[in-house]
N, CA and C of each residue as an Amber inpcrd file, in Angstrom:
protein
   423
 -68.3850000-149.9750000   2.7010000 -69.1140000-148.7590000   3.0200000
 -70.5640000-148.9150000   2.5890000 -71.1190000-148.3010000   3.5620000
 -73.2540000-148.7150000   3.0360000 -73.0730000-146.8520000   2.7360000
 -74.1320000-147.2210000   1.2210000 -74.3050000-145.9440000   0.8480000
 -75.9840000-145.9580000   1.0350000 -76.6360000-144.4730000   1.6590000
 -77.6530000-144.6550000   1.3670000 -78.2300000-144.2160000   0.1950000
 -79.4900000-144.8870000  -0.2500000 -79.9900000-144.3490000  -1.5480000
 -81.8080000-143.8990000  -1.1670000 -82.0990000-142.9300000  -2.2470000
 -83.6540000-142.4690000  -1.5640000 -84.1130000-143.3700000  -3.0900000
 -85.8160000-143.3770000  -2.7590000 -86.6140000-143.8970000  -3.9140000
 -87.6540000-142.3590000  -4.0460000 -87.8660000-142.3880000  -4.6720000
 -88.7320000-141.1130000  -5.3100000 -89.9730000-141.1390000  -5.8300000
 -91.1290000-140.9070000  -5.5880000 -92.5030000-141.3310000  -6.3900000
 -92.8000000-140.2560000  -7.4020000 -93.0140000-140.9930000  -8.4790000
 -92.8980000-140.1190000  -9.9560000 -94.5600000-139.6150000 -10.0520000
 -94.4010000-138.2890000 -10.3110000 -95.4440000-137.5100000 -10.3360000
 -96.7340000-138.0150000 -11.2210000 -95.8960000-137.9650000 -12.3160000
 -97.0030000-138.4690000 -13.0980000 -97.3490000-140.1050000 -13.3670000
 -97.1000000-141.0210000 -13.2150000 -97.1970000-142.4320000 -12.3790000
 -97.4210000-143.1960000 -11.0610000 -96.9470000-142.3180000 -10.6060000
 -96.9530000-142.4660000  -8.5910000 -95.9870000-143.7430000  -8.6510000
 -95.6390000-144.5710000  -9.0510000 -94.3020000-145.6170000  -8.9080000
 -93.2900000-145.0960000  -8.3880000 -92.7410000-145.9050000  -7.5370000
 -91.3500000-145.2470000  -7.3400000 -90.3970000-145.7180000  -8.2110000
 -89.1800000-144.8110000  -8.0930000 -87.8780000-145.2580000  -8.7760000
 -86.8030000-144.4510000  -7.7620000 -85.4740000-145.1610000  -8.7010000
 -84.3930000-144.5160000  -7.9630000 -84.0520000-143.3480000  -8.0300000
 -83.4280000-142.1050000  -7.0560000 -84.0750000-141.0490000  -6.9950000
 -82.2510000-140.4480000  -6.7150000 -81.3410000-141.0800000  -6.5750000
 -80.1540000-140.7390000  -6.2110000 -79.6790000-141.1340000  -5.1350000
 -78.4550000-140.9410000  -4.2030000 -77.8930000-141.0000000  -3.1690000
 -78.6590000-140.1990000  -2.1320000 -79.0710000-140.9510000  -0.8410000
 -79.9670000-140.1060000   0.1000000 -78.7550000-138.3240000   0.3800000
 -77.3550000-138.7220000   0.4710000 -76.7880000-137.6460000   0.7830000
 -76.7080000-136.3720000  -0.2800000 -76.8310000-136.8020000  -1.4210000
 -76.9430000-135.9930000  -2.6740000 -78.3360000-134.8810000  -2.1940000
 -79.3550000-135.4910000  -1.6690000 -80.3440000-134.5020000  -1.2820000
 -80.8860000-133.7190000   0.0570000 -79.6780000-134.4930000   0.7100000
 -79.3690000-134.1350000   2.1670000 -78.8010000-132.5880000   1.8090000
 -77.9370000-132.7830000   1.0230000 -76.7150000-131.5380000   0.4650000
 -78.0720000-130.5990000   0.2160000 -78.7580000-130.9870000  -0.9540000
 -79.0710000-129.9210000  -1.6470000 -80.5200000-129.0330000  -0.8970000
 -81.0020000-130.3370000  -0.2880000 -82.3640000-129.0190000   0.5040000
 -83.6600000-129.8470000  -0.3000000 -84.4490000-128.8360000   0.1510000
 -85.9660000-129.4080000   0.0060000 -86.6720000-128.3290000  -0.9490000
 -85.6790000-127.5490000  -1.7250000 -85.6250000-126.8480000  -2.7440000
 -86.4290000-127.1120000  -4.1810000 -87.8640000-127.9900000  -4.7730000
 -87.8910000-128.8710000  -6.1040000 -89.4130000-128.6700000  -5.7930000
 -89.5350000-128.7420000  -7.9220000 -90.7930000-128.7430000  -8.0070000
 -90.9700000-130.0330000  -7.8990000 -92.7390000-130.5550000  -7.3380000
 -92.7540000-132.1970000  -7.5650000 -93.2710000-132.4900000  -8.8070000
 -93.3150000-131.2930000  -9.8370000 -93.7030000-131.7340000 -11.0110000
 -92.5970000-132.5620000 -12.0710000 -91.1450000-131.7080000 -11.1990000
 -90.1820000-132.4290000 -12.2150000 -89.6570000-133.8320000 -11.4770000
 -90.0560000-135.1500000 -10.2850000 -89.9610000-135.8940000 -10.1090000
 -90.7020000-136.4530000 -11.0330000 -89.7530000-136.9500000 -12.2790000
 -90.4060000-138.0200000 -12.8070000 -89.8470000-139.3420000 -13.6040000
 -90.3690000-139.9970000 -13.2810000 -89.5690000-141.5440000 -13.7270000
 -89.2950000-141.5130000 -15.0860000 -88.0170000-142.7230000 -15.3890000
 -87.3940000-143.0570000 -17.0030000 -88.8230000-142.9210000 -17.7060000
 -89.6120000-144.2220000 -17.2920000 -90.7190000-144.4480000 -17.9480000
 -91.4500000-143.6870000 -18.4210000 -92.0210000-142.7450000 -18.2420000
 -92.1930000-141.0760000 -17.8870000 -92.2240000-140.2230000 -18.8800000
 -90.4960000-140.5050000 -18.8580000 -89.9700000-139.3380000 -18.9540000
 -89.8640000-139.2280000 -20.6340000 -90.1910000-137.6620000 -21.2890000
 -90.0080000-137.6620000 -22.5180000 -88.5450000-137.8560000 -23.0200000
 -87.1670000-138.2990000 -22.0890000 -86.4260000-138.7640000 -22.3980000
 -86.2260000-139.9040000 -23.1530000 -86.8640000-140.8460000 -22.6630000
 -87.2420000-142.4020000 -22.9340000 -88.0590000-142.4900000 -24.4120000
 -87.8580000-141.8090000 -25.0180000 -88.1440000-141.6210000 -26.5600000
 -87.0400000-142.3470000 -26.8730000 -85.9810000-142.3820000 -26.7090000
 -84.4860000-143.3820000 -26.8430000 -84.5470000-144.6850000 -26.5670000
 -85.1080000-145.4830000 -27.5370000 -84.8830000-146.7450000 -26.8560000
 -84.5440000-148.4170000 -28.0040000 -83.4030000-148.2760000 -27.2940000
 -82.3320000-149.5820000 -28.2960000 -83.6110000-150.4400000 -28.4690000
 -83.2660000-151.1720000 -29.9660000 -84.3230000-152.1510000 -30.4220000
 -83.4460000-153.4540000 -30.2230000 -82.2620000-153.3260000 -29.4490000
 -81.8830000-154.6290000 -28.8350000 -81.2940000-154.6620000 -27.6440000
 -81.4200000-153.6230000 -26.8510000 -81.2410000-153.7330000 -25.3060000
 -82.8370000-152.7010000 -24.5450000 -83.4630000-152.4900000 -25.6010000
 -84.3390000-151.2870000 -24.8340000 -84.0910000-150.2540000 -24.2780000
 -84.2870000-149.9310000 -22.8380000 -83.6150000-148.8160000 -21.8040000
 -83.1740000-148.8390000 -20.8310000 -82.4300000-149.8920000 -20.8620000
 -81.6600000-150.6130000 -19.7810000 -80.2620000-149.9240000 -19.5860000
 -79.7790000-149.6210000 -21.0680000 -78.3890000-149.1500000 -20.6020000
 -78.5300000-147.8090000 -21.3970000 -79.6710000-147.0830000 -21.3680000
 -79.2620000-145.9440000 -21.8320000 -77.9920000-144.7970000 -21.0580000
 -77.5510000-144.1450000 -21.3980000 -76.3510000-143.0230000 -21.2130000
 -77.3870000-141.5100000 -21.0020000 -76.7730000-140.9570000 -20.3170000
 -76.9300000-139.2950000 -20.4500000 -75.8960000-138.2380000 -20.3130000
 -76.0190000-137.4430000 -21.2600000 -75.5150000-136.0580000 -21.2180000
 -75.2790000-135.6560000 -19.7580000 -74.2870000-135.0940000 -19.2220000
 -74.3880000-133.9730000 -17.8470000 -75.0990000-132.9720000 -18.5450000
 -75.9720000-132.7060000 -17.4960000 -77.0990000-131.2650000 -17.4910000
 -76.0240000-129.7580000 -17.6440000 -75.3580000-129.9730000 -16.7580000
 -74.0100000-129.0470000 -16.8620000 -72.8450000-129.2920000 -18.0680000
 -72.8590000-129.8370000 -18.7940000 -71.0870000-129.9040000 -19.4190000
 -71.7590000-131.1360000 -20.8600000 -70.8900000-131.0960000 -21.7670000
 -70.5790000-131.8840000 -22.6090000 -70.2610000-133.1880000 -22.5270000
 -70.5270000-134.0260000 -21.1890000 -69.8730000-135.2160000 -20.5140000
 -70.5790000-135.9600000 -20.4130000 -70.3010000-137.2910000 -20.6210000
 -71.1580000-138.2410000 -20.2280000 -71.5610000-138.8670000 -18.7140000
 -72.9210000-138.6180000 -18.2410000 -73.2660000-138.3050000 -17.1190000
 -72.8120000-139.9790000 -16.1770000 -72.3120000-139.8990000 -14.7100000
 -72.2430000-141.0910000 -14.5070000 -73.2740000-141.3100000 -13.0620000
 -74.0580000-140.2200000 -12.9850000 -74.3910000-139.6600000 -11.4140000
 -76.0270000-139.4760000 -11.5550000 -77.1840000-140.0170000 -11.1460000
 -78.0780000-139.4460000 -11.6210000 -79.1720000-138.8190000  -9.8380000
 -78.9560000-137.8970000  -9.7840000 -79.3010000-136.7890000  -8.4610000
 -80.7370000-136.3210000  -8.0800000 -81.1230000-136.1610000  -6.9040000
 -82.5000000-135.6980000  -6.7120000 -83.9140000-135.9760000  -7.4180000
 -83.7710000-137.2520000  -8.0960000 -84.8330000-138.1340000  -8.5500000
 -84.6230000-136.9310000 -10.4760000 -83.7440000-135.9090000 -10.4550000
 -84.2670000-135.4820000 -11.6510000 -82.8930000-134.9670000 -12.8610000
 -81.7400000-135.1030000 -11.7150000 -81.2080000-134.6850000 -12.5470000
 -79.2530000-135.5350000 -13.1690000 -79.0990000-135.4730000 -14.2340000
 -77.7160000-136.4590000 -14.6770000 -76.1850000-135.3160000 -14.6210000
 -75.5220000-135.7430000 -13.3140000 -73.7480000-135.0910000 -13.6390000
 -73.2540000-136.3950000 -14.1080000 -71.6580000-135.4070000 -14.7280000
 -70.9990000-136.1370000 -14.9540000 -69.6630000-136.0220000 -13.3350000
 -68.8490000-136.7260000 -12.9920000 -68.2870000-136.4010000 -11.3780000
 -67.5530000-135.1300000 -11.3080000 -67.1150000-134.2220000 -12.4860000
 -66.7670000-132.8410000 -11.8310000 -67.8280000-132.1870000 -11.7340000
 -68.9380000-132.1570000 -12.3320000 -70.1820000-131.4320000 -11.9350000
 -70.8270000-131.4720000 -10.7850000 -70.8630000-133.1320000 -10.5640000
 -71.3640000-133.2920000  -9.4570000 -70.7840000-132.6130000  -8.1730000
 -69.3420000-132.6690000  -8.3640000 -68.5920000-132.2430000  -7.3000000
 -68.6750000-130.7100000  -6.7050000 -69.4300000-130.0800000  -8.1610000
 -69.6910000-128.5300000  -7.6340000 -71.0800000-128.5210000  -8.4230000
 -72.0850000-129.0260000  -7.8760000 -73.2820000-129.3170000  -7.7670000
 -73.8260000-127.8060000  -7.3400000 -73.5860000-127.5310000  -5.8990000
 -74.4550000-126.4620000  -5.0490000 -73.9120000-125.3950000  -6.2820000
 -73.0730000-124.5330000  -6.4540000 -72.8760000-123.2470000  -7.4890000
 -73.8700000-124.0970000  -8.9140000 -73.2390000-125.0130000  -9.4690000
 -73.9610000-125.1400000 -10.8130000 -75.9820000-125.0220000 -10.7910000
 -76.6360000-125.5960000  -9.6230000 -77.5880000-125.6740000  -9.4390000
 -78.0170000-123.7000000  -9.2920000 -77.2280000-122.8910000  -8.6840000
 -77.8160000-121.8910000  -8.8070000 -77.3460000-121.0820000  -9.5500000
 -77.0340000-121.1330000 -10.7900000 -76.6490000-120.4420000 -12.1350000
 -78.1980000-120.5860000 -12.9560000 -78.4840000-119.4840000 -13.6670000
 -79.6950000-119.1550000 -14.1780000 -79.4860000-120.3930000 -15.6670000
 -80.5570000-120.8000000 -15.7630000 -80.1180000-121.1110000 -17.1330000
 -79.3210000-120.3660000 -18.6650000 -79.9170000-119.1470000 -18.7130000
 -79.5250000-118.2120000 -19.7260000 -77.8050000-117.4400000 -18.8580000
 -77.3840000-118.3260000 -18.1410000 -76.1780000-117.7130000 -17.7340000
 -74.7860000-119.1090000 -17.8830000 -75.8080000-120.2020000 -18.3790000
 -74.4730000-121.2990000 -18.4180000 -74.5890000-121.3890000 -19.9790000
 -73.1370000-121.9420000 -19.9950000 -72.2150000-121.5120000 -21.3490000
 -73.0140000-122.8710000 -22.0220000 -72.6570000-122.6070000 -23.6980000
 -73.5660000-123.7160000 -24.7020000 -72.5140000-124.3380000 -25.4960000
 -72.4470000-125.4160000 -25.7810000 -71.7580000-126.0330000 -26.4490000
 -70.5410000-125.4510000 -27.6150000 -69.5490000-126.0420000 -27.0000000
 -69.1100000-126.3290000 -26.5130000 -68.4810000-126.5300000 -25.2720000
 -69.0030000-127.3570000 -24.0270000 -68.8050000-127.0220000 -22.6210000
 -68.1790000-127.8780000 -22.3450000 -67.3190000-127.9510000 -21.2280000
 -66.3070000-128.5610000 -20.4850000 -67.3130000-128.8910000 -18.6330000
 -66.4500000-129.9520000 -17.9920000 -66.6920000-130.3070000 -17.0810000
 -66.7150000-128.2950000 -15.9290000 -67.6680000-128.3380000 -15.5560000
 -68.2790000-127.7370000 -13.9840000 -68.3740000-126.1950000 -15.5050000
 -69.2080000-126.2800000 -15.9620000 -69.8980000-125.1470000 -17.0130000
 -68.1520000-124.3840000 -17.3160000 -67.4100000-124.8360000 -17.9810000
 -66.2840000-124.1120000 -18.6670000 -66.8030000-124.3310000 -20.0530000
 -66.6340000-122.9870000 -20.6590000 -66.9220000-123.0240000 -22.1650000
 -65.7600000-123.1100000 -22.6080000 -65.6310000-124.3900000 -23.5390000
 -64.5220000-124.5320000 -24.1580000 -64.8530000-123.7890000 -25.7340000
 -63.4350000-124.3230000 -26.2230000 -63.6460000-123.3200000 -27.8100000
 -63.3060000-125.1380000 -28.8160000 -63.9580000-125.0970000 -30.0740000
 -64.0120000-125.8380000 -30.8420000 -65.3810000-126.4750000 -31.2740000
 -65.0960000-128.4920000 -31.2960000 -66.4800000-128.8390000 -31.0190000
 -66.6680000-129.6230000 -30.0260000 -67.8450000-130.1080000 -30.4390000
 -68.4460000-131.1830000 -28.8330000 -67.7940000-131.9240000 -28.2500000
 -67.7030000-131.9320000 -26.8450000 -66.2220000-133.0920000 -26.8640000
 -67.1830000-134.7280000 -26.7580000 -68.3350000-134.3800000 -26.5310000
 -69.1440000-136.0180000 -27.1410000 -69.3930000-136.0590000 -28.8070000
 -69.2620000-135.2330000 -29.7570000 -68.6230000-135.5110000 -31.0020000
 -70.4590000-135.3350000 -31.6040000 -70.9170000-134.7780000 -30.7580000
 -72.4060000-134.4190000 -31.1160000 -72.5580000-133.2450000 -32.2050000
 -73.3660000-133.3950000 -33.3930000 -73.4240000-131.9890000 -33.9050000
 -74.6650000-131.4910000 -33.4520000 -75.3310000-131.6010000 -32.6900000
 -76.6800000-130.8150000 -31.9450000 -77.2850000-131.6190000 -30.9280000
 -77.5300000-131.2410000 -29.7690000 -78.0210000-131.4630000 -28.8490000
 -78.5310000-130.2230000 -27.9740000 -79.7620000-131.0480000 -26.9190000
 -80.2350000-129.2080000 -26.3550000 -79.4770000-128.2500000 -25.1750000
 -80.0480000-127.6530000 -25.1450000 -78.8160000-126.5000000 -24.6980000
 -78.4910000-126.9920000 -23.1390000 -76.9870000-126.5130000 -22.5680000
 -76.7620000-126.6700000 -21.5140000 -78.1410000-126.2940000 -20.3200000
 -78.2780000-127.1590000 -19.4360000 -78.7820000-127.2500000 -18.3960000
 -80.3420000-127.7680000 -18.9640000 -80.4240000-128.2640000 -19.5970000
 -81.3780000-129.6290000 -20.0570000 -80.8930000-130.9230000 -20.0290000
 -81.9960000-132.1230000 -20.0010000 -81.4670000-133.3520000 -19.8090000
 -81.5140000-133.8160000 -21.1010000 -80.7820000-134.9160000 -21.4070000
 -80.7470000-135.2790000 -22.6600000 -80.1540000-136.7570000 -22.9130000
 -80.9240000-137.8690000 -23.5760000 -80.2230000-139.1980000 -23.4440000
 -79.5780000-139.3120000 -24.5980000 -78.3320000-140.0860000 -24.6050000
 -77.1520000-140.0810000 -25.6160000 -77.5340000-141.4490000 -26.5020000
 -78.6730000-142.3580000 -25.8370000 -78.6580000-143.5570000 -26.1750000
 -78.1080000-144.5940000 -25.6370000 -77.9500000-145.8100000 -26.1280000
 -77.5790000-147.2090000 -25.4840000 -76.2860000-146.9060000 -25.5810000
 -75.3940000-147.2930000 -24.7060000 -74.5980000-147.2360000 -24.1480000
 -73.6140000-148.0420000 -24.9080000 -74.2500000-149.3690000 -24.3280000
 -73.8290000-150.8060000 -24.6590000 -73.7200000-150.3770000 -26.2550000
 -74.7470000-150.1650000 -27.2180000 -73.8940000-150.2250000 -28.8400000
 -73.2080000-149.3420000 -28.9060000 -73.3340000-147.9330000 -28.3740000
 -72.1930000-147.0220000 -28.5330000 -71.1470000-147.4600000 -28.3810000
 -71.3040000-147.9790000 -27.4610000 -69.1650000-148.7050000 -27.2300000
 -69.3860000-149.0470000 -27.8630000 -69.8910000-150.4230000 -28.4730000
 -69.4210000-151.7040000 -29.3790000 -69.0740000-150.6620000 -30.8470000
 -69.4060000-150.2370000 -31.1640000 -69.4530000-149.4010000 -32.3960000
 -67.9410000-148.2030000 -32.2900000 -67.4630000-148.3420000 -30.8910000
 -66.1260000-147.7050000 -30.8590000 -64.8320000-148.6300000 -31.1630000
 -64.7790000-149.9600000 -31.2330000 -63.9060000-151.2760000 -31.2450000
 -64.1070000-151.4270000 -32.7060000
């Protein structure tokens, strides 16, 4: 199967990068500020960066849920695949209307703690990098 993919030119760089699945933005519309197209490099995310892999394999949070994101959408934003899967409702929920940690896959507020084992991170429907990937596992073995 050929998937298509779009490239995205980052606002504040003008470089392109990868921007998601062309159908991911087919779905969603022409709906976006172009202020929030903006690359890793960029991005005040990229404050995260392994001193022995760099930012190659960083991880992210789903914007929606407590999950580790595997999907990264419309040049701006990280699901994890039940989020993604109900993308169109999660995208139009106000921010001050999705549930805070403890959250479950497609904004279910669960009860307890984080199910990424986080004691603080920022609130649902922000992006957020978890870090290298690669030592996180190794550090689970």
């Amino acid at each position: 199967a050929v998937v298509s993919t779009q490239s995205t030119g980052c606002y504040k760089c003008k470089k392109a990068y990868f921007g998601g699945e062309a159908q991911c933005q087919a779905d969603a519309g022409d709906e976006f500020d172009p202020k929030d197209l903006v690359c890793g490099g960029c991005s005040n995310l990229s404050q995260e960066v392994c001193p022995k892999h760099g930012t190659d394999y960083l991880e992210y949070k789903c914007r929606y849920c407590c999950s580790v994101a595997v999907y990264f959408c419309f040049g701006t934003t990280h699901f994890c695949t039940p989020c993604h899967d109900d993308f169109v409702r999660l995208r139009g929920l106000s921010k001050d209307s999705l549930p805070q940690c403890p959250v479950g896959p497609k904004a279910t507020q669960l009860e307890g703690t984080c199910p990424l084992g986080l004691l603080d991170h920022p609130a649902t429907g922000e992006e957020f990098a978890l870090g290298c990937g690669v030592c996180r596992n190794v550090q689970t073995f």
